[in-house]
Amino acid sequence: MTGSARTSNHFSLNEPVIFEEGSPGRRGFDLPELDVPARALNDIIEPGLIRDGITGMPELSEVDVVRHFIRLSTWNYHIDLGLYPLGSCTMKYNPKINERMARLEGFALAHPYLPSERIQGALEIQKTLETCLAEISGMDAVTLQPAAGAHGELTGILMIRAYHESRGNPRKKILIPDSAHGTNPASAAISGYIVETVPSNKRGTVDLDRLAELVNKDVAAIMITNPNTLGVFESDIAKVAELLHSQGALVYMDGANLNAMMGITRPGDFGVDVLHINLHKTFTTPHGGGGPGSGPVAVKEILEPYLPYPVIGQNSQSDYFFDNDRPQSIGKIKAYNGHFGMHVRALCYILANGAEGLKEVSEIAVLNANYIREKLKKAYALAYESPTLHEVVFSDRLQARKDVHVWDIGKRLIDYGFHPPTVSFPLIVPGAIMIEPTETESKQELDSFIDAMLTIAKEAEENPEIVKTAPHTTRIGRIDEAAAARRPVLRWRPD
Amino acid sequence: MTGSARTSNHFSLNEPVIFEEGSPGRRGFDLPELDVPARALNDIIEPGLIRDGITGMPELSEVDVVRHFIRLSTWNYHIDLGLYPLGSCTMKYNPKINERMARLEGFALAHPYLPSERIQGALEIQKTLETCLAEISGMDAVTLQPAAGAHGELTGILMIRAYHESRGNPRKKILIPDSAHGTNPASAAISGYIVETVPSNKRGTVDLDRLAELVNKDVAAIMITNPNTLGVFESDIAKVAELLHSQGALVYMDGANLNAMMGITRPGDFGVDVLHINLHKTFTTPHGGGGPGSGPVAVKEILEPYLPYPVIGQNSQSDYFFDNDRPQSIGKIKAYNGHFGMHVRALCYILANGAEGLKEVSEIAVLNANYIREKLKKAYALAYESPTLHEVVFSDRLQARKDVHVWDIGKRLIDYGFHPPTVSFPLIVPGAIMIEPTETESKQELDSFIDAMLTIAKEAEENPEIVKTAPHTTRIGRIDEAAAARRPVLRWRPD
Amino acid sequence: MRYIPNSDIDRKQMLAGIGVTSIDELFSGIPEKLRLRRFLDLPKPLTEPELVDYFQTRAAKNSVGETAFIGAGIYRHYIPIIIDALISRSEFYTAYTPYQAEIAQGTLQAIFEFQTYIAQLTGMEVANASLYDGATGVAEAILMAQRISKKHKFLIAKTVHPEYRAVVDTYARNLGIQIELIDYAADGRVDMEKLEQQSSADVAAVIVQSPNFFGAIEHTHDISELVHRRGGLSIVNVCEAISLGILKPPGQDPSEQRTADIVVGEGQSFGVAPSFGGPHVGFLATRERYVRQMPGRLVGMARDYAGKSGFVLTLSTREQHIRREKATSNICTNQSLCALMATIYLATVGPKALREIAEHNILKTDYAANEITKRTRHRVMFPAPRFNEFVVEVSGECPYGLPLSRFYPELGNAALVCVTETARRKDIDAMVQRLAA
Amino acid sequence: MRYIPNSDIDRKQMLAGIGVTSIDELFSGIPEKLRLRRFLDLPKPLTEPELVDYFQTRAAKNSVGETAFIGAGIYRHYIPIIIDALISRSEFYTAYTPYQAEIAQGTLQAIFEFQTYIAQLTGMEVANASLYDGATGVAEAILMAQRISKKHKFLIAKTVHPEYRAVVDTYARNLGIQIELIDYAADGRVDMEKLEQQSSADVAAVIVQSPNFFGAIEHTHDISELVHRRGGLSIVNVCEAISLGILKPPGQDPSEQRTADIVVGEGQSFGVAPSFGGPHVGFLATRERYVRQMPGRLVGMARDYAGKSGFVLTLSTREQHIRREKATSNICTNQSLCALMATIYLATVGPKALREIAEHNILKTDYAANEITKRTRHRVMFPAPRFNEFVVEVSGECPYGLPLSRFYPELGNAALVCVTETARRKDIDAMVQRLAA
Ligand SMILES: Cc1ncc(COP(=O)(O)O)c(C=O)c1O
Ligand SMILES: Cc1ncc(COP(=O)(O)O)c(C=O)c1O
């Protein structure tokens, strides 16, 4: 058996790279006739500055282009097709209304340099979103400028640095738990800090004793993810914050997992000084095949002076404006003021839910994850026994006895019509299988996933080969990634 | 071998009928709160008029609905995927701009009963389209009211009837060549006419001598398709028209094949009195999985008084209005004034092309068809030797020797990643394979189709079984249609 | 041209492949003297940016922003956004009629679901895959009833949409069909006494509409019973499909005597835009025993030769491409994509929100009618319970609704006003205020 | 909630399956005292019709109809409609980063095509899968040059977009990087003499922008040559990507000495909407030998174990998820969908229309500048050849363009005016007329 009751085989069309298509003279676009006097270009620009042509760029009709990308699209798995249980990624349904609203002409064509009286609508959207995010996270001020989660981390750490500098010493180190996402240490490093790793205890949370040993006046902050990447709530978080604060250090929270706690607990209420929020996770802006995202940063009052500029001000007539006069600001982290298109979508989602709706989101996200945990915990080894919230991490320990590893299990899931979970992360779990279903999955979809996982566990026992060579039902088989990296071919060239 | 170089196998998701999904209490839509005083319904409407509930109607979340229809969609072949060579159907690329323009709020929300000063834009669109269609077809007046080709036929024949009635005698018969589409006789019949069939000669065109025998004062009109369903231009069309006209009868042309002749020859110039035009063929409005279409009817001046009402008038200030004061009109053929959404799309296409563009359309449609004809004429028997325009009809005569029939060839094409051509039509060609590529196909796509057809011809010789049992690469195999019709199950019921 | 892939180079290669030197040679079948010796006289071609400009300018000339309170067969209901997102998939909107079942299961299953939804909503046993619109639907229903009954006289309520009746006249005129109108009573419903009187034994069928053109809800079950007693068929037309979410459907009753034989109607209210009159979507539902007399396509469940289940177009021996002049209808292309919109609409709203939407229509209409009665000097006519329309007699021109003088001169200066769930109270109040002025 | 499938019934079954009686029990891991004991203070939930209303109202408060002639890094070019039709497919916009290559070949191949297009346009050997925007792109290029050169001093032209320079300052501040500005000459280009003087041996790289912030086209090849002579790297920033359709790209020259080492920039002009500042799409292209120092994702060709060819994310040992604090960048989520828009844009316009579009920008800008000179009392500054922007010195406030006083106080009351192919002559003439008044 190579397929499942959930899938059938059907042909899909092949398609070469676009550079091998078309033919000279085809056109996909026509420009209105020039309505100003034509002048010879050479009279305007030195001929040496003009290019000859663009080697290799294909000429295509509109039909060619449409067919090309339509065919490519059919090779992708996507959230509208089925469960996408990538742990830490919060792959939830992206409401269609978000897309429509972001495309309204008044938004799509707005330019941030227009005089403020011509952009009141956009500024109101941004300000309202800031206010909502501050309330959800329990913080005092928000910047929408960062482009994604990692960018938010950098922004937040730079603000921490500015804060310490304003007190005379930027300090040297950022503490990061060993379960953290790779962007955490990377962001700390670009901020000019040394990274020190905090080990986890056997509950999967920060080891308080070891932390106590590490915290000193050299420490600028801890970067902590809560609930952490195991889906476990850092129950000592208040103590962690106390410990850091007692040494003048701050607490940065990676808010990637906010989907577990909206309306239930707030970072601002458990000692966090600054966090970033991934609008492309919790707030349903689409992942777009890798981006764009949006990573607003929320801070406590003490950090407010350091926010990137502009911040959105309101004058005495209640008109909004971009306030660039921010002497203590860390500066700009990105041109203009962030991914406005994502802000519209996120606000649309927040307004659709309201307070009760967002709480329900977190509740059902946690319910769905625990349902999977319960149903799979006999067949797969739980990484930690601690209660988990919106995601659950197993290890491949039981399957590894038959030399079936997490990667194999993921690939085999494809044959059952599912996207694999996050694999091999967090790093502290050998053979981690990290499953986050989100609240937008139905019981039927979860049951079907559970069935597939149980079947695979059985296959791993009885027929490990079929798992190890999976997937068997895709248009291309498992890729030899090592070979690809050995001689990278990063662009098309004519033969 | 079951697939081809053009395709790869890939899984697709299964999906039950929607009535087996969801669960009580799910919601996909919320209504704004009632903002008028709530009254008990029973105080407004007799309780006996209120229904209890709707048995079997499922309760679904927005996510459930999206997933359901997305999964269904992936099971369809479509024009954006590849060649769709259905003869007589003119399956050409549907420009994306058409869709956008038809959805502009000013069009989508316009109501035909609004006072005319509030719908000048819509009326201008309809009037402009009428003018363009009149010029393209060489006729004097156009109605946009008919919903599709067959509906246009009915409209046209009813106008012919009204014309004859105004002369005192509706007459009895409509002559229809044996190569005609089934809607022609069906439309004539609902118009209260007897259908008489005109045989084709060995060139595949109307047999003039036999026609001469049939034409008399009982004949109201001939319904002729030109180029006919073999793709052959009725070269005697002028004589045909003369013959009919000499007996006071009229010439109705089925304009389904207008794509072969735009800017090259015009029905109005070769004796046609009335024709319908399929906007969903020649003018790129999408087929929508079976509809909606749009079937404007163009007429010569003599028939103008009989047009369905309203016609679009223009007053002395050049304002447009619906003119319902049409005493000789055949009446209304449809509520309101036709498929306006399709009119916008068709006009958008005509304006994109202009006169030179439309001529190029026809030229390349004919080039593409003849290219296929030339490349396949050795492997498949040409139905007729006559020169063909935008489509070509083969028969399965050569393949039938191995008991491989047209239906098998079509199904086998699916394995090669193509939609089958029209099969078993026109009826005068036993085992007809009717191929119309249209102008929106590239040489590459045609070559790939030709390859597939040649391969199938070879398979028919060498391995007929694989052709006869095709398709092999689809999620469902060949359907037992006879069994389905024997005990029709036309709706879902709970078990 | 951007929609034509083959460039000059491609064309030359293809001409060479065919063995001719010019495209012109390929047109040798068209006699020289019939050739057009000039270019067509059409506006010069527009580029895409110019097209956008052209159509935006025209769209802006239709003023659709303000609620006009016009319904009369085309209703402005809220259209959930997912509908357009889904039907905009090329897989749905660019596909042809699903004759090749193996690569059209998506369309086929969706139509099967449409048929089921319509059957459930109307309370009938089976429904077809769509007809052009409600108007032609009524005409088709009449032809169907003629085939079933072999009788030729039809009674049609005067409160059936006047444009529908006009279409019926056009269709029926040459088929030996005789149409008689049934008048309305003082309450705005069918005059049951007249109906009783007119229902002779030679009547093939009676056609009523509910809610009728005045917005009044008919006693369709009583009418069906009466008609059946006289040996006729009962045809009910539903112009405002949302009403099916709350009103007892014509096809549902413990007694078969009291149910309609054909329920036909317009599905535009189910998620299809007004679009200046079309495309919309007609539906036709009936009893299982009349299936072979139905017009239009039908999708049925089927199996492949390996036993796997799926869907296919079936009973096509009724249709024109097989039966030609003996077909049950000449329809070929239908309204498939609009039927898909309706299917997605019904899936999205489900039975509960559909009922709520219907309730809001009733309550807001009731509110509007009461307010006009209370606050203006205009008279709301016809006391029968209404769904979402009512007739108001005005002095002078009514700035809202549809003036009825064209269709019902006997009503004088009356207008047909429509209030759906999309009308906000403030819009209604503004209307009332203006009418009061 | 309509985005949450599981109903109460489903939830009860699931709770039973887990063996708890309430959802609350599942939150036992969160200490009681940290729990929020009230609902969040947020606006009350809106239904879909209310949301549409809410956002339409706000969108209408941005007045975007009239051309404002503002560019400055965000350009209003015509966006072919097929782009949105294609990227609106769920297959593209709802997919995650293509880590699972077997079910993400569509995204992977499209990114590979983006990389190739960018390489072709810039004349460079390789390009990455995108960066957040042009501004962070320049910052990343500087960090990359620091890694390559092991030097820490950077010269950046004052005519690089001021917001980009601000972002560079933010990124560079804590990494031992020293930034020095290079002034512009009277013609609006980089002052080559000052550049020569400032280019000491300890300079890691020189960063210029072309067309620069004033719209002037730089001699990037001369600059690269100069920089290379002094042992530095040459980084060229392209803010207005359409210019690559006609200008000799920084990466193209028979002599490697005269080509840039890194070409970085903003791709918004390739079919991405202004959208009030984002999302747009940064790109970074370089020489093959620097590939392992590049920031961001890279897609490479690959084969499966059966030898079938396809694509995969590669060289990820540079990235944060593998290398953590030693990664070449912290970037993870990038601008994939905007890169797809750019790819479709480039496929649609092709080399010919891209060049024509670029030409129209040049000619219309030239026309506008000449008209202002001829017909108004305002002075168009900086004579260097321009692409689609120029600086005009005005008396009083300029109703068009971007006032430059915030970024270049030394220019007084000057404004940066942008004229793209979308500006019609009548718009330009109207501007000139108003400026003349
Ligand atoms: C826990 C965690 N932190 C940070 C990130 C980085 O966020 P982004 O990809 O938006 O930069 C991720 C993303 O996958 C994450 O899961
Ligand atoms: C030759 C011909 N005539 C008439 C028709 C009927 O047109 P429609 O399907 O639009 O009613 C068709 C459609 O397939 C056709 O090919």
GROMACS .gro file of C-alpha atoms in nm, chain B residues 194-394:
model
  201
  689ILE     CA    1  -4.119   2.122  -3.815
  690VAL     CA    2  -3.757   2.037  -3.877
  691GLU     CA    3  -3.645   1.908  -4.211
  692THR     CA    4  -3.294   1.779  -4.251
  693VAL     CA    5  -3.073   1.887  -4.539
  694PRO     CA    6  -2.809   1.630  -4.631
  695SER     CA    7  -2.445   1.721  -4.676
  696ASN     CA    8  -2.256   1.650  -4.992
  697LYS     CA    9  -1.924   1.474  -5.011
  698ARG     CA   10  -1.738   1.797  -4.950
  699GLY     CA   11  -1.913   1.816  -4.615
  700THR     CA   12  -2.119   2.118  -4.709
  701VAL     CA   13  -2.487   2.160  -4.780
  702ASP     CA   14  -2.599   1.966  -5.086
  703LEU     CA   15  -2.732   2.247  -5.302
  704ASP     CA   16  -2.938   2.027  -5.528
  705ARG     CA   17  -3.112   1.856  -5.243
  706LEU     CA   18  -3.161   2.190  -5.080
  707ALA     CA   19  -3.322   2.330  -5.392
  708GLU     CA   20  -3.570   2.045  -5.380
  709LEU     CA   21  -3.657   2.121  -5.018
  710VAL     CA   22  -3.699   2.496  -5.035
  711ASN     CA   23  -4.052   2.612  -5.092
  712LYS     CA   24  -4.307   2.851  -4.950
  713ASP     CA   25  -4.356   2.632  -4.644
  714VAL     CA   26  -4.002   2.691  -4.542
  715ALA     CA   27  -3.956   2.971  -4.295
  716ALA     CA   28  -3.578   2.959  -4.288
  717ILE     CA   29  -3.265   2.753  -4.303
  718MET     CA   30  -3.049   2.725  -3.990
  719ILE     CA   31  -2.700   2.693  -4.114
  720THR     CA   32  -2.372   2.686  -3.934
  721ASN     CA   33  -2.084   2.855  -4.111
  722PRO     CA   34  -1.809   2.747  -4.107
  723ASN     CA   35  -2.002   2.433  -4.040
  724THR     CA   36  -1.935   2.182  -3.768
  725LEU     CA   37  -1.670   2.017  -3.984
  726GLY     CA   38  -1.479   2.344  -3.986
  727VAL     CA   39  -1.556   2.378  -4.356
  728PHE     CA   40  -1.672   2.707  -4.495
  729GLU     CA   41  -2.003   2.677  -4.678
  730SER     CA   42  -1.863   2.807  -4.999
  731ASP     CA   43  -2.205   2.808  -5.162
  732ILE     CA   44  -2.348   3.015  -4.884
  733ALA     CA   45  -2.436   3.304  -5.115
  734LYS     CA   46  -2.628   3.066  -5.335
  735VAL     CA   47  -2.796   2.909  -5.037
  736ALA     CA   48  -2.911   3.250  -4.927
  737GLU     CA   49  -3.034   3.337  -5.272
  738LEU     CA   50  -3.228   3.017  -5.291
  739LEU     CA   51  -3.400   3.077  -4.961
  740HIS     CA   52  -3.461   3.442  -5.025
  741SER     CA   53  -3.610   3.366  -5.363
  742GLN     CA   54  -3.885   3.178  -5.182
  743GLY     CA   55  -3.931   3.446  -4.919
  744ALA     CA   56  -3.752   3.235  -4.661
  745LEU     CA   57  -3.476   3.365  -4.439
  746VAL     CA   58  -3.128   3.252  -4.344
  747TYR     CA   59  -3.045   3.188  -3.981
  748MET     CA   60  -2.681   3.134  -3.906
  749ASP     CA   61  -2.552   2.949  -3.601
  750GLY     CA   62  -2.258   3.172  -3.514
  751ALA     CA   63  -2.082   2.924  -3.290
  752ASN     CA   64  -1.787   2.926  -3.526
  753LEU     CA   65  -1.741   3.297  -3.561
  754ASN     CA   66  -1.389   3.253  -3.430
  755ALA     CA   67  -1.286   3.141  -3.777
  756MET     CA   68  -1.381   3.455  -3.962
  757MET     CA   69  -1.355   3.777  -3.769
  758GLY     CA   70  -1.243   4.055  -3.997
  759ILE     CA   71  -1.220   3.806  -4.282
  760THR     CA   72  -1.577   3.762  -4.390
  761ARG     CA   73  -1.906   3.868  -4.240
  762PRO     CA   74  -2.234   3.681  -4.223
  763GLY     CA   75  -2.416   4.000  -4.305
  764ASP     CA   76  -2.220   4.022  -4.627
  765PHE     CA   77  -2.302   3.671  -4.746
  766GLY     CA   78  -2.675   3.674  -4.709
  767VAL     CA   79  -2.745   3.589  -4.349
  768ASP     CA   80  -3.053   3.755  -4.202
  769VAL     CA   81  -3.004   3.665  -3.841
  770LEU     CA   82  -2.739   3.489  -3.636
  771HIS     CA   83  -2.652   3.429  -3.275
  772ILE     CA   84  -2.307   3.479  -3.135
  773ASN     CA   85  -2.168   3.287  -2.840
  774LEU     CA   86  -1.982   3.531  -2.619
  775HIS     CA   87  -1.860   3.227  -2.425
  776LYS     CA   88  -1.688   3.095  -2.732
  777THR     CA   89  -1.552   3.364  -2.958
  778PHE     CA   90  -1.541   3.642  -2.702
  779THR     CA   91  -1.366   3.472  -2.408
  780THR     CA   92  -1.631   3.476  -2.144
  781PRO     CA   93  -1.556   3.174  -1.930
  782HIS     CA   94  -1.750   2.850  -1.959
  783GLY     CA   95  -1.789   2.820  -1.585
  784GLY     CA   96  -1.811   2.442  -1.586
  785GLY     CA   97  -2.116   2.453  -1.812
  786GLY     CA   98  -2.232   2.814  -1.801
  787PRO     CA   99  -2.336   3.093  -1.781
  788GLY     CA  100  -2.288   3.192  -2.140
  789SER     CA  101  -2.439   3.468  -2.344
  790GLY     CA  102  -2.598   3.442  -2.686
  791PRO     CA  103  -2.656   3.782  -2.848
  792VAL     CA  104  -2.855   3.779  -3.169
  793ALA     CA  105  -2.768   4.005  -3.460
  794VAL     CA  106  -3.019   4.083  -3.732
  795LYS     CA  107  -3.065   4.263  -4.057
  796GLU     CA  108  -3.287   4.566  -4.063
  797ILE     CA  109  -3.591   4.373  -4.178
  798LEU     CA  110  -3.594   4.185  -3.849
  799GLU     CA  111  -3.514   4.479  -3.625
  800PRO     CA  112  -3.878   4.551  -3.527
  801TYR     CA  113  -3.906   4.201  -3.380
  802LEU     CA  114  -3.614   4.220  -3.141
  803PRO     CA  115  -3.699   4.126  -2.784
  804TYR     CA  116  -3.765   4.430  -2.570
  805PRO     CA  117  -3.611   4.633  -2.423
  806VAL     CA  118  -3.377   4.770  -2.683
  807ILE     CA  119  -3.134   5.038  -2.575
  808GLY     CA  120  -3.238   5.377  -2.698
  809GLN     CA  121  -3.059   5.708  -2.685
  810ASN     CA  122  -3.247   6.032  -2.631
  811SER     CA  123  -3.170   6.373  -2.769
  812GLN     CA  124  -2.922   6.443  -2.487
  813SER     CA  125  -2.743   6.121  -2.582
  814ASP     CA  126  -2.859   5.957  -2.263
  815TYR     CA  127  -2.927   5.588  -2.287
  816PHE     CA  128  -3.252   5.429  -2.180
  817PHE     CA  129  -3.430   5.096  -2.196
  818ASP     CA  130  -3.691   5.123  -2.467
  819ASN     CA  131  -3.981   4.894  -2.386
  820ASP     CA  132  -4.215   5.046  -2.638
  821ARG     CA  133  -4.168   4.794  -2.913
  822PRO     CA  134  -4.507   4.694  -3.051
  823GLN     CA  135  -4.377   4.433  -3.298
  824SER     CA  136  -4.131   4.275  -3.059
  825ILE     CA  137  -4.142   3.900  -3.005
  826GLY     CA  138  -4.162   3.993  -2.638
  827LYS     CA  139  -3.919   3.902  -2.371
  828ILE     CA  140  -3.699   3.594  -2.396
  829LYS     CA  141  -3.549   3.632  -2.052
  830ALA     CA  142  -3.605   3.859  -1.754
  831TYR     CA  143  -3.417   4.192  -1.769
  832ASN     CA  144  -3.164   4.239  -2.047
  833GLY     CA  145  -2.937   3.939  -2.059
  834HIS     CA  146  -2.615   3.837  -1.892
  835PHE     CA  147  -2.464   4.176  -1.835
  836GLY     CA  148  -2.167   4.025  -1.650
  837MET     CA  149  -2.077   3.845  -1.971
  838HIS     CA  150  -2.131   4.157  -2.178
  839VAL     CA  151  -1.868   4.341  -1.978
  840ARG     CA  152  -1.620   4.059  -2.031
  841ALA     CA  153  -1.687   4.033  -2.403
  842LEU     CA  154  -1.656   4.405  -2.457
  843CYS     CA  155  -1.334   4.406  -2.261
  844TYR     CA  156  -1.201   4.142  -2.496
  845ILE     CA  157  -1.315   4.320  -2.811
  846LEU     CA  158  -1.164   4.649  -2.696
  847ALA     CA  159  -0.839   4.473  -2.607
  848ASN     CA  160  -0.813   4.342  -2.961
  849GLY     CA  161  -0.954   4.602  -3.191
  850ALA     CA  162  -1.000   4.527  -3.558
  851GLU     CA  163  -0.648   4.402  -3.624
  852GLY     CA  164  -0.643   4.194  -3.313
  853LEU     CA  165  -0.966   4.015  -3.392
  854LYS     CA  166  -0.849   3.939  -3.741
  855GLU     CA  167  -0.529   3.799  -3.597
  856VAL     CA  168  -0.739   3.587  -3.363
  857SER     CA  169  -0.915   3.422  -3.652
  858GLU     CA  170  -0.600   3.385  -3.854
  859ILE     CA  171  -0.411   3.211  -3.580
  860ALA     CA  172  -0.709   2.998  -3.483
  861VAL     CA  173  -0.710   2.873  -3.839
  862LEU     CA  174  -0.333   2.836  -3.851
  863ASN     CA  175  -0.331   2.630  -3.534
  864ALA     CA  176  -0.609   2.402  -3.655
  865ASN     CA  177  -0.445   2.346  -3.988
  866TYR     CA  178  -0.114   2.270  -3.823
  867ILE     CA  179  -0.281   1.993  -3.626
  868ARG     CA  180  -0.461   1.872  -3.935
  869GLU     CA  181  -0.141   1.846  -4.131
  870LYS     CA  182   0.050   1.668  -3.857
  871LEU     CA  183  -0.224   1.417  -3.779
  872LYS     CA  184  -0.372   1.348  -4.118
  873LYS     CA  185  -0.155   1.044  -4.179
  874ALA     CA  186  -0.228   0.880  -3.848
  875TYR     CA  187  -0.599   0.961  -3.840
  876ALA     CA  188  -0.843   0.953  -4.125
  877LEU     CA  189  -0.967   1.296  -4.226
  878ALA     CA  190  -1.344   1.298  -4.233
  879TYR     CA  191  -1.344   1.519  -4.543
  880GLU     CA  192  -1.071   1.643  -4.769
  881SER     CA  193  -1.215   1.994  -4.795
  882PRO     CA  194  -1.004   2.274  -4.657
  883THR     CA  195  -1.093   2.346  -4.298
  884LEU     CA  196  -1.070   2.662  -4.098
  885HIS     CA  197  -1.059   2.678  -3.718
  886GLU     CA  198  -1.123   2.312  -3.649
  887VAL     CA  199  -1.064   1.978  -3.806
  888VAL     CA  200  -1.266   1.658  -3.788
  889PHE     CA  201  -1.107   1.316  -3.813
   0.00000   0.00000   0.00000
